Coordinates of C-alpha atoms and ligand atoms in Angstrom, one line a residue:
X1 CA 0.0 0.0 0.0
X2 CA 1.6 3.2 -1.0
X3 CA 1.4 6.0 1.8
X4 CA -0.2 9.3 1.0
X5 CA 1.4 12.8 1.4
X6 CA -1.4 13.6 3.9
X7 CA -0.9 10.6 6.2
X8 CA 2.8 11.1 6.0
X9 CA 2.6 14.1 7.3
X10 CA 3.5 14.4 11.0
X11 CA 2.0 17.2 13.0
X12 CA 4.8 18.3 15.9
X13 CA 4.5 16.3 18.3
X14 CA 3.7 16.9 21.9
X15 CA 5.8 16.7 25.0
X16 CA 4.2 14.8 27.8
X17 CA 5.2 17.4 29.7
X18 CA 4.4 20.8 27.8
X19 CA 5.1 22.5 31.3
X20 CA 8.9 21.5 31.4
X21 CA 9.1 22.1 27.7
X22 CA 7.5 25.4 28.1
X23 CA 9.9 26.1 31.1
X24 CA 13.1 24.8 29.5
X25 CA 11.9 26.8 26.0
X26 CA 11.7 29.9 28.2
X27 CA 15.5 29.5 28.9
X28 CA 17.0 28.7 25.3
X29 CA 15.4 31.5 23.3
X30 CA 15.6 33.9 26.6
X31 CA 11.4 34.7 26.3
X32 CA 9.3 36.1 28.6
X33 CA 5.6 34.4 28.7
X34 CA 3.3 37.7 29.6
X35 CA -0.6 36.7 30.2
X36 CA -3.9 38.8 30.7
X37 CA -5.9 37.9 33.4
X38 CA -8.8 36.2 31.0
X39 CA -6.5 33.3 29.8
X40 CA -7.1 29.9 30.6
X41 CA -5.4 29.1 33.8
X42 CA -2.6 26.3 32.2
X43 CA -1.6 29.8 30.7
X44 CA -1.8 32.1 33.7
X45 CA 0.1 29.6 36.0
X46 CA 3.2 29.0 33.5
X47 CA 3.1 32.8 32.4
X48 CA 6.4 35.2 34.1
X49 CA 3.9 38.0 34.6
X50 CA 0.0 38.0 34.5
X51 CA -1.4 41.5 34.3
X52 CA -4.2 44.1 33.0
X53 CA -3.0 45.8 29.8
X54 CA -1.6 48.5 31.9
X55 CA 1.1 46.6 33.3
X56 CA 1.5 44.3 30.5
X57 CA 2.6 47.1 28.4
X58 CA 4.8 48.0 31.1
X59 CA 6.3 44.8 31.4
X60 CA 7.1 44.7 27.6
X61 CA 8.0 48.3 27.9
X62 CA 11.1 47.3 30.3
X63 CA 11.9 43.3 30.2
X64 CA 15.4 42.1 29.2
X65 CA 14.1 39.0 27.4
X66 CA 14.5 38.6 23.9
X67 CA 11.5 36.4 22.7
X68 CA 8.3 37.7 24.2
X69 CA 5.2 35.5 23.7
X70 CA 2.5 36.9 24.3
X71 CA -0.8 35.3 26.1
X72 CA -3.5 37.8 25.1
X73 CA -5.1 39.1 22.0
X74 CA -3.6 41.1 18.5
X75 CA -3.7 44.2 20.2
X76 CA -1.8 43.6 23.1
X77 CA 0.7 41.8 21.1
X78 CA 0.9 44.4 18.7
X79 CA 1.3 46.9 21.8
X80 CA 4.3 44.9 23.0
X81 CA 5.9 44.5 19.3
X82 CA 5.1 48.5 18.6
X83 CA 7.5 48.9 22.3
X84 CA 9.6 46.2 20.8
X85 CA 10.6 46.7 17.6
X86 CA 13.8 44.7 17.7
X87 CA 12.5 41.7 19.6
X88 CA 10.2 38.4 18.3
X89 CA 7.0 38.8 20.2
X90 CA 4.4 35.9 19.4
X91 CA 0.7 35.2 19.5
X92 CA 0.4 31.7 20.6
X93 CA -2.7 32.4 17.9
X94 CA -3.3 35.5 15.5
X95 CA -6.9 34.8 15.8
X96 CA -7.1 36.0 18.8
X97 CA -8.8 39.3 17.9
X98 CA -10.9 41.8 19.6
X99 CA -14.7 42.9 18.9
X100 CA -13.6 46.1 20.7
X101 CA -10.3 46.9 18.4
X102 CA -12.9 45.4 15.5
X103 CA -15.3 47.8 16.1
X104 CA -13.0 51.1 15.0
X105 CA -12.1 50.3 11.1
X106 CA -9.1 52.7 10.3
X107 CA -11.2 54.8 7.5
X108 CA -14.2 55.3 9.1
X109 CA -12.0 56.5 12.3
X110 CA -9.8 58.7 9.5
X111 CA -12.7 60.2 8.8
X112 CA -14.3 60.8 12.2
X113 CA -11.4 62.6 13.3
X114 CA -11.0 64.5 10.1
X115 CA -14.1 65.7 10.7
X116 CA -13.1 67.1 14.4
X117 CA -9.8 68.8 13.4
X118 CA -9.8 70.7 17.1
X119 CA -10.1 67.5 19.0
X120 CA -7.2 65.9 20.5
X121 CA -7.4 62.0 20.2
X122 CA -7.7 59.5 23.4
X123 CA -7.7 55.9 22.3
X124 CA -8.5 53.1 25.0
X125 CA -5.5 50.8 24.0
X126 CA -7.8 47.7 22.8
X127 CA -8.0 48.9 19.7
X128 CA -5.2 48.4 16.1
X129 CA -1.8 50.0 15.7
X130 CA -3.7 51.9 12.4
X131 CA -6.1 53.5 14.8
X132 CA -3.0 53.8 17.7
X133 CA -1.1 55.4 15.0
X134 CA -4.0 58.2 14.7
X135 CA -3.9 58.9 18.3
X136 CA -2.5 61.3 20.8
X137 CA -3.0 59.3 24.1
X138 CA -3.3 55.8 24.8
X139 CA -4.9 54.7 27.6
X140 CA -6.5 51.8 29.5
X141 CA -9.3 50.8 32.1
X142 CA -6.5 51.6 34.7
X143 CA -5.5 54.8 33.7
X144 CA -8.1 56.6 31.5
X145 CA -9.6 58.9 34.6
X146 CA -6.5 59.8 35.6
X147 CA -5.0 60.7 32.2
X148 CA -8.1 62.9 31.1
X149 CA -7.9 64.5 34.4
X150 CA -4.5 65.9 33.1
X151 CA -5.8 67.8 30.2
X152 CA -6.8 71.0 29.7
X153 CA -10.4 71.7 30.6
X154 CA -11.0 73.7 27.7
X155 CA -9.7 70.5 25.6
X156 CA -11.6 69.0 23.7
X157 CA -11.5 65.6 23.0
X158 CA -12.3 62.6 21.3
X159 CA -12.6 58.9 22.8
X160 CA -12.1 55.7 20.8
X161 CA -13.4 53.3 20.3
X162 CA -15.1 51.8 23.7
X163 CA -18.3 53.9 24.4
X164 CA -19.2 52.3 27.9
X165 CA -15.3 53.4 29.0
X166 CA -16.0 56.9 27.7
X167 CA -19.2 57.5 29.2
X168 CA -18.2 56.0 32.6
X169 CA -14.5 58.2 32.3
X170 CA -16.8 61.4 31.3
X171 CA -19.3 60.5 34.5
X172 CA -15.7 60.3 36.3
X173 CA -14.3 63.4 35.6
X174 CA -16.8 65.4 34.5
X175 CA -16.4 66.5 31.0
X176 CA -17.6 66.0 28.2
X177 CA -16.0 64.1 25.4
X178 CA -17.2 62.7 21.5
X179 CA -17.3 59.3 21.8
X180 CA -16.8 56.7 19.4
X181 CA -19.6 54.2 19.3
X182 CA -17.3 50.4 19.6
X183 CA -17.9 47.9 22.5
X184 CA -17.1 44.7 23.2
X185 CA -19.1 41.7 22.6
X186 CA -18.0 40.4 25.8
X187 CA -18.8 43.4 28.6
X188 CA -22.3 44.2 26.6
X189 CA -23.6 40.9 27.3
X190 CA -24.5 40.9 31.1
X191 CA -27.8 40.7 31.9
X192 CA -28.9 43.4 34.6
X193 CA -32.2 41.1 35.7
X194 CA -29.8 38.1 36.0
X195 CA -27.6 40.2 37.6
X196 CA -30.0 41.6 40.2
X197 CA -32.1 37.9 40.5
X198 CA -28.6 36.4 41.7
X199 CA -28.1 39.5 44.6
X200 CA -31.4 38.6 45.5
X201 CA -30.0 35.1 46.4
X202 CA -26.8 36.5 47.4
X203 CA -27.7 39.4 49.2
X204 CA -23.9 39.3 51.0
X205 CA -22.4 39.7 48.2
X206 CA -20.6 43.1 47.0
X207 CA -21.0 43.1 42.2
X208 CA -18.1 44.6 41.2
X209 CA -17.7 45.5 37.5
X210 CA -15.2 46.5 34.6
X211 CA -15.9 49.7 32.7
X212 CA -16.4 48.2 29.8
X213 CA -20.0 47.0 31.0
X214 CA -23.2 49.2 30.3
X215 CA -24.4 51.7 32.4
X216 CA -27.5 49.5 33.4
X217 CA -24.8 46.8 35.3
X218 CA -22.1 49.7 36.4
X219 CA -24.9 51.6 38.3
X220 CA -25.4 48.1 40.7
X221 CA -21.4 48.0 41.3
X222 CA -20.0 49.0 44.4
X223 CA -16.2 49.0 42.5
X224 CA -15.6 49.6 39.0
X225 CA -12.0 49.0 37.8
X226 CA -9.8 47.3 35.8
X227 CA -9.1 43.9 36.0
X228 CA -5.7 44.6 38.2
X229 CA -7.9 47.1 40.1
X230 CA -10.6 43.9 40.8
X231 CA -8.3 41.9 41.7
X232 CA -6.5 44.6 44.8
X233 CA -10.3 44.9 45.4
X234 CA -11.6 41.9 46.2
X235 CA -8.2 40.9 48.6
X236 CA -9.1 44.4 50.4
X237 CA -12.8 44.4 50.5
X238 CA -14.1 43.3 54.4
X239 CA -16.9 41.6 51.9
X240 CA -16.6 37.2 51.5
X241 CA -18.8 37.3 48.3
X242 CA -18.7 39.0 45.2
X243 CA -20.4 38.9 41.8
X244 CA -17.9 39.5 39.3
X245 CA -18.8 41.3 36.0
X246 CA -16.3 41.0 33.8
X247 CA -14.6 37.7 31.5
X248 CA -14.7 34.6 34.5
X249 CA -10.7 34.4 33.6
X250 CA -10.2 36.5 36.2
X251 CA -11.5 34.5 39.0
X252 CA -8.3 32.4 38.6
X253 CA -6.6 34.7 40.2
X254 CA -9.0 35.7 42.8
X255 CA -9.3 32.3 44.0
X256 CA -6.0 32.1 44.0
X257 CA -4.8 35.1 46.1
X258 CA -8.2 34.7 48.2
X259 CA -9.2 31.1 48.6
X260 CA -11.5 31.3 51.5
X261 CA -13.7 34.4 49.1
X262 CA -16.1 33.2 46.7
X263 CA -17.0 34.4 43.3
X264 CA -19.6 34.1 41.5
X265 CA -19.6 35.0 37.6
X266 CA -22.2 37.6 36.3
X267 CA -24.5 35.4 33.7
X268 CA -24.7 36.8 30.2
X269 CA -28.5 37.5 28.5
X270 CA -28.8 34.2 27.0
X271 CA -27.6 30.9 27.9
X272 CA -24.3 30.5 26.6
X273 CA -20.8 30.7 27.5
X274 CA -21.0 34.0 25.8
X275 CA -19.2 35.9 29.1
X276 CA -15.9 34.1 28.3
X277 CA -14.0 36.2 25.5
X278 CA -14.1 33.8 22.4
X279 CA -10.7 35.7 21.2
X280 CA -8.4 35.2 24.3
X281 CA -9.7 31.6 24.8
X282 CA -8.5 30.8 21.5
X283 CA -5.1 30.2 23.2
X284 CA -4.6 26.7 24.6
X285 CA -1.3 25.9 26.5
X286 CA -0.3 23.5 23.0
X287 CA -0.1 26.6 21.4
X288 CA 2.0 28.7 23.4
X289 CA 4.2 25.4 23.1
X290 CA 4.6 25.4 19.7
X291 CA 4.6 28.8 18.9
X292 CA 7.6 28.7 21.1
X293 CA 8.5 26.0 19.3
X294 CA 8.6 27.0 15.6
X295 CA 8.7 30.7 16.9
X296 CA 6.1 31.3 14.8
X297 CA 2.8 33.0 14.4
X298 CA 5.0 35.9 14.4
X299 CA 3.3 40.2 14.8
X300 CA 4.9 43.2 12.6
X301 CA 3.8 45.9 12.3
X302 CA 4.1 47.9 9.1
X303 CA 7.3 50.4 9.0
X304 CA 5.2 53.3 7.8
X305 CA 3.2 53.2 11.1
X306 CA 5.7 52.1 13.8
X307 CA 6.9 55.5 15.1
X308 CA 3.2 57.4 15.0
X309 CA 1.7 54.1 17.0
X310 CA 4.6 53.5 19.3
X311 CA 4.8 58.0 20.2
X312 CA 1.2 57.8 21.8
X313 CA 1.6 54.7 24.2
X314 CA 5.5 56.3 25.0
X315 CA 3.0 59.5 26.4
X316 CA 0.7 57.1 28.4
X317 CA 3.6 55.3 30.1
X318 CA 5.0 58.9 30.8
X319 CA 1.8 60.4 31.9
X320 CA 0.9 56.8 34.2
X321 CA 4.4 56.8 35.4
Ligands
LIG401 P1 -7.8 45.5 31.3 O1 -7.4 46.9 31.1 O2 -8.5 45.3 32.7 O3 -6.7 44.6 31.1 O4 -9.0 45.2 30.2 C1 -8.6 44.5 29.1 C2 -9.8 44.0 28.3 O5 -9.6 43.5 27.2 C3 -11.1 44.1 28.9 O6 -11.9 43.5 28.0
LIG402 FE1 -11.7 42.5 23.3 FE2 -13.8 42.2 24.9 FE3 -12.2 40.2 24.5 FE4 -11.4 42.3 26.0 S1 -13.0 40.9 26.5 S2 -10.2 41.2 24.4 S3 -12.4 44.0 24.9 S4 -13.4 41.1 23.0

């Protein structure tokens, strides 16, 4: 029987151990493994440094490492590549997209702005290097409040692309701002009746929230805040319970550094699985493996965009600093 190309064909295989291999990969390419907070938890428990995108950007801002793979999704990869120019960053999966950074398409945005030549541009950092390189300020959950708060108050300005982050940092600090009408699928799909029916049989526990949620869930949350900020909260808080809206991947960590609290996930509107980002889950543990491996699914970012993406993040690390 003659043997085919395709059943020739060996996929790499897989160490028993992808742990060790991961570990002992770390040390011959000299790589750094950074991880948001809504990977799985294989991924957050072999990662260097887990973080929001605040300090992830930091972190790639500063490490030593040479390789840096990247746990997270385009934009934060992107992020770390636009600090790195020099260094191989990898996406265990290029996938791993955002609705959010989706939601702003560079022409449209182009436009928008072109239309507001008197506006100075604040982009929430979940969004491309085109729309980065059209900015003035980046910014994230962690730092938005306080970064507006340092501008002018006869500024104006416009805020791209998340519209529930914008409204909640204009409730914050009081002025007004254009926003830019993205979200993300993720944060829009809490239900505020689930929410409430489960306080109802949880009436102990504190709902804490990310900005990127709707108005309807953030007026029920006794702390708003990033994912970082969520995380401080709940190891602070006097409170045993909580109701977490934001992506479960989180509550990793909470159990983690609080193991006698509880947390309960907010339910999304239908009945689905739809709270857990579908982007960031797209990396498995294999995957960081082999993209270790082959070094490979390499980001770049287009020469004629580097230095006008990478001058606005330089001014958020200044102005967070
Ligand atoms: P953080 O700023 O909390 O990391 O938020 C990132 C994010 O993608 C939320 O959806
Ligand atoms: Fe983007 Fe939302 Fe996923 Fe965050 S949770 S990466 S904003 S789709």
């Amino acid at each position: 029987m003659f043997a085919t190309a395709s059943a020739t064909a060996q996929p790499t295989a897989l160490p028993k151990d992808l742990f060790a291999a991961i570990e002992q990969l770390k040390k011959d390419l000299n790589a750094v493994v950074l991880a948001h907070y809504y990977q799985e938890p294989d991924i957050q428990d072999i990662a260097d440094y887990i973080g929001d995108s605040l300090g992830l950007s930091q972190q790639a801002a500063t490490t030593k490492a040479d390789v840096i793979v990247f746990a997270g999704v385009h934009f934060m990869a992107e992020t770390a590549k636009i600090l790195n120019p020099d260094k191989l960053v990898l996406l265990p999966d290029l996938e791993a997209g955002c609705s959010l950074a989706d939601s702003c398409p560079p022409d449209d945005f182009a436009a928008f702005k072109s239309a507001h030549p008197d506006h100075l541009v604040i982009s929430y950092i979940n969004c491309t290097a085109e729309i980065k390189a059209m900015s003035d300020i980046i910014c994230t959950s962690s730092n938005a409040v306080q970064l507006v708060n340092q501008l002018p108050l006869d500024q104006k300005i416009i805020f791209a692309p998340d519209r529930n982050l914008g409204r909640y940092v204009m409730a914050q600090t009081g002025r007004e701002m254009l926003l830019w009408q993205g979200s993300c699928i993720v944060h829009e799909t809490f239900s505020e009746k689930k929410m409430l029916r489960l306080k109802m049989e949880h009436p102990d526990a504190e709902i804490i929230a990310h900005p990127e949620c709707e108005a309807a869930v953030l007026r029920h949350a006794s702390f708003i805040g990033s994912t970082t900020a969520l995380l401080k909260y709940v190891e602070r808080s006097q409170s045993d319970r909580f109701i977490v809206a934001t992506e479960p991947g989180i509550i990793h960590q909470m159990e983690k550094q609080v193991p006698k609290k509880h947390f309960i996930p907010a339910p999304p509107e239908a009945n689905c699985a739809c709270n857990e980002c579908p982007y960031m889950r797209l990396n498995t543990l294999e995957k960081l493996y082999l993209a270790m491996k082959n070094q490979t699914p390499e980001i770049t970012i287009p020469a004629a965009i580097q230095d006008d993406a990478l001058a606005p993040i330089v001014r958020m690390l200044e102005m967070s600093a």
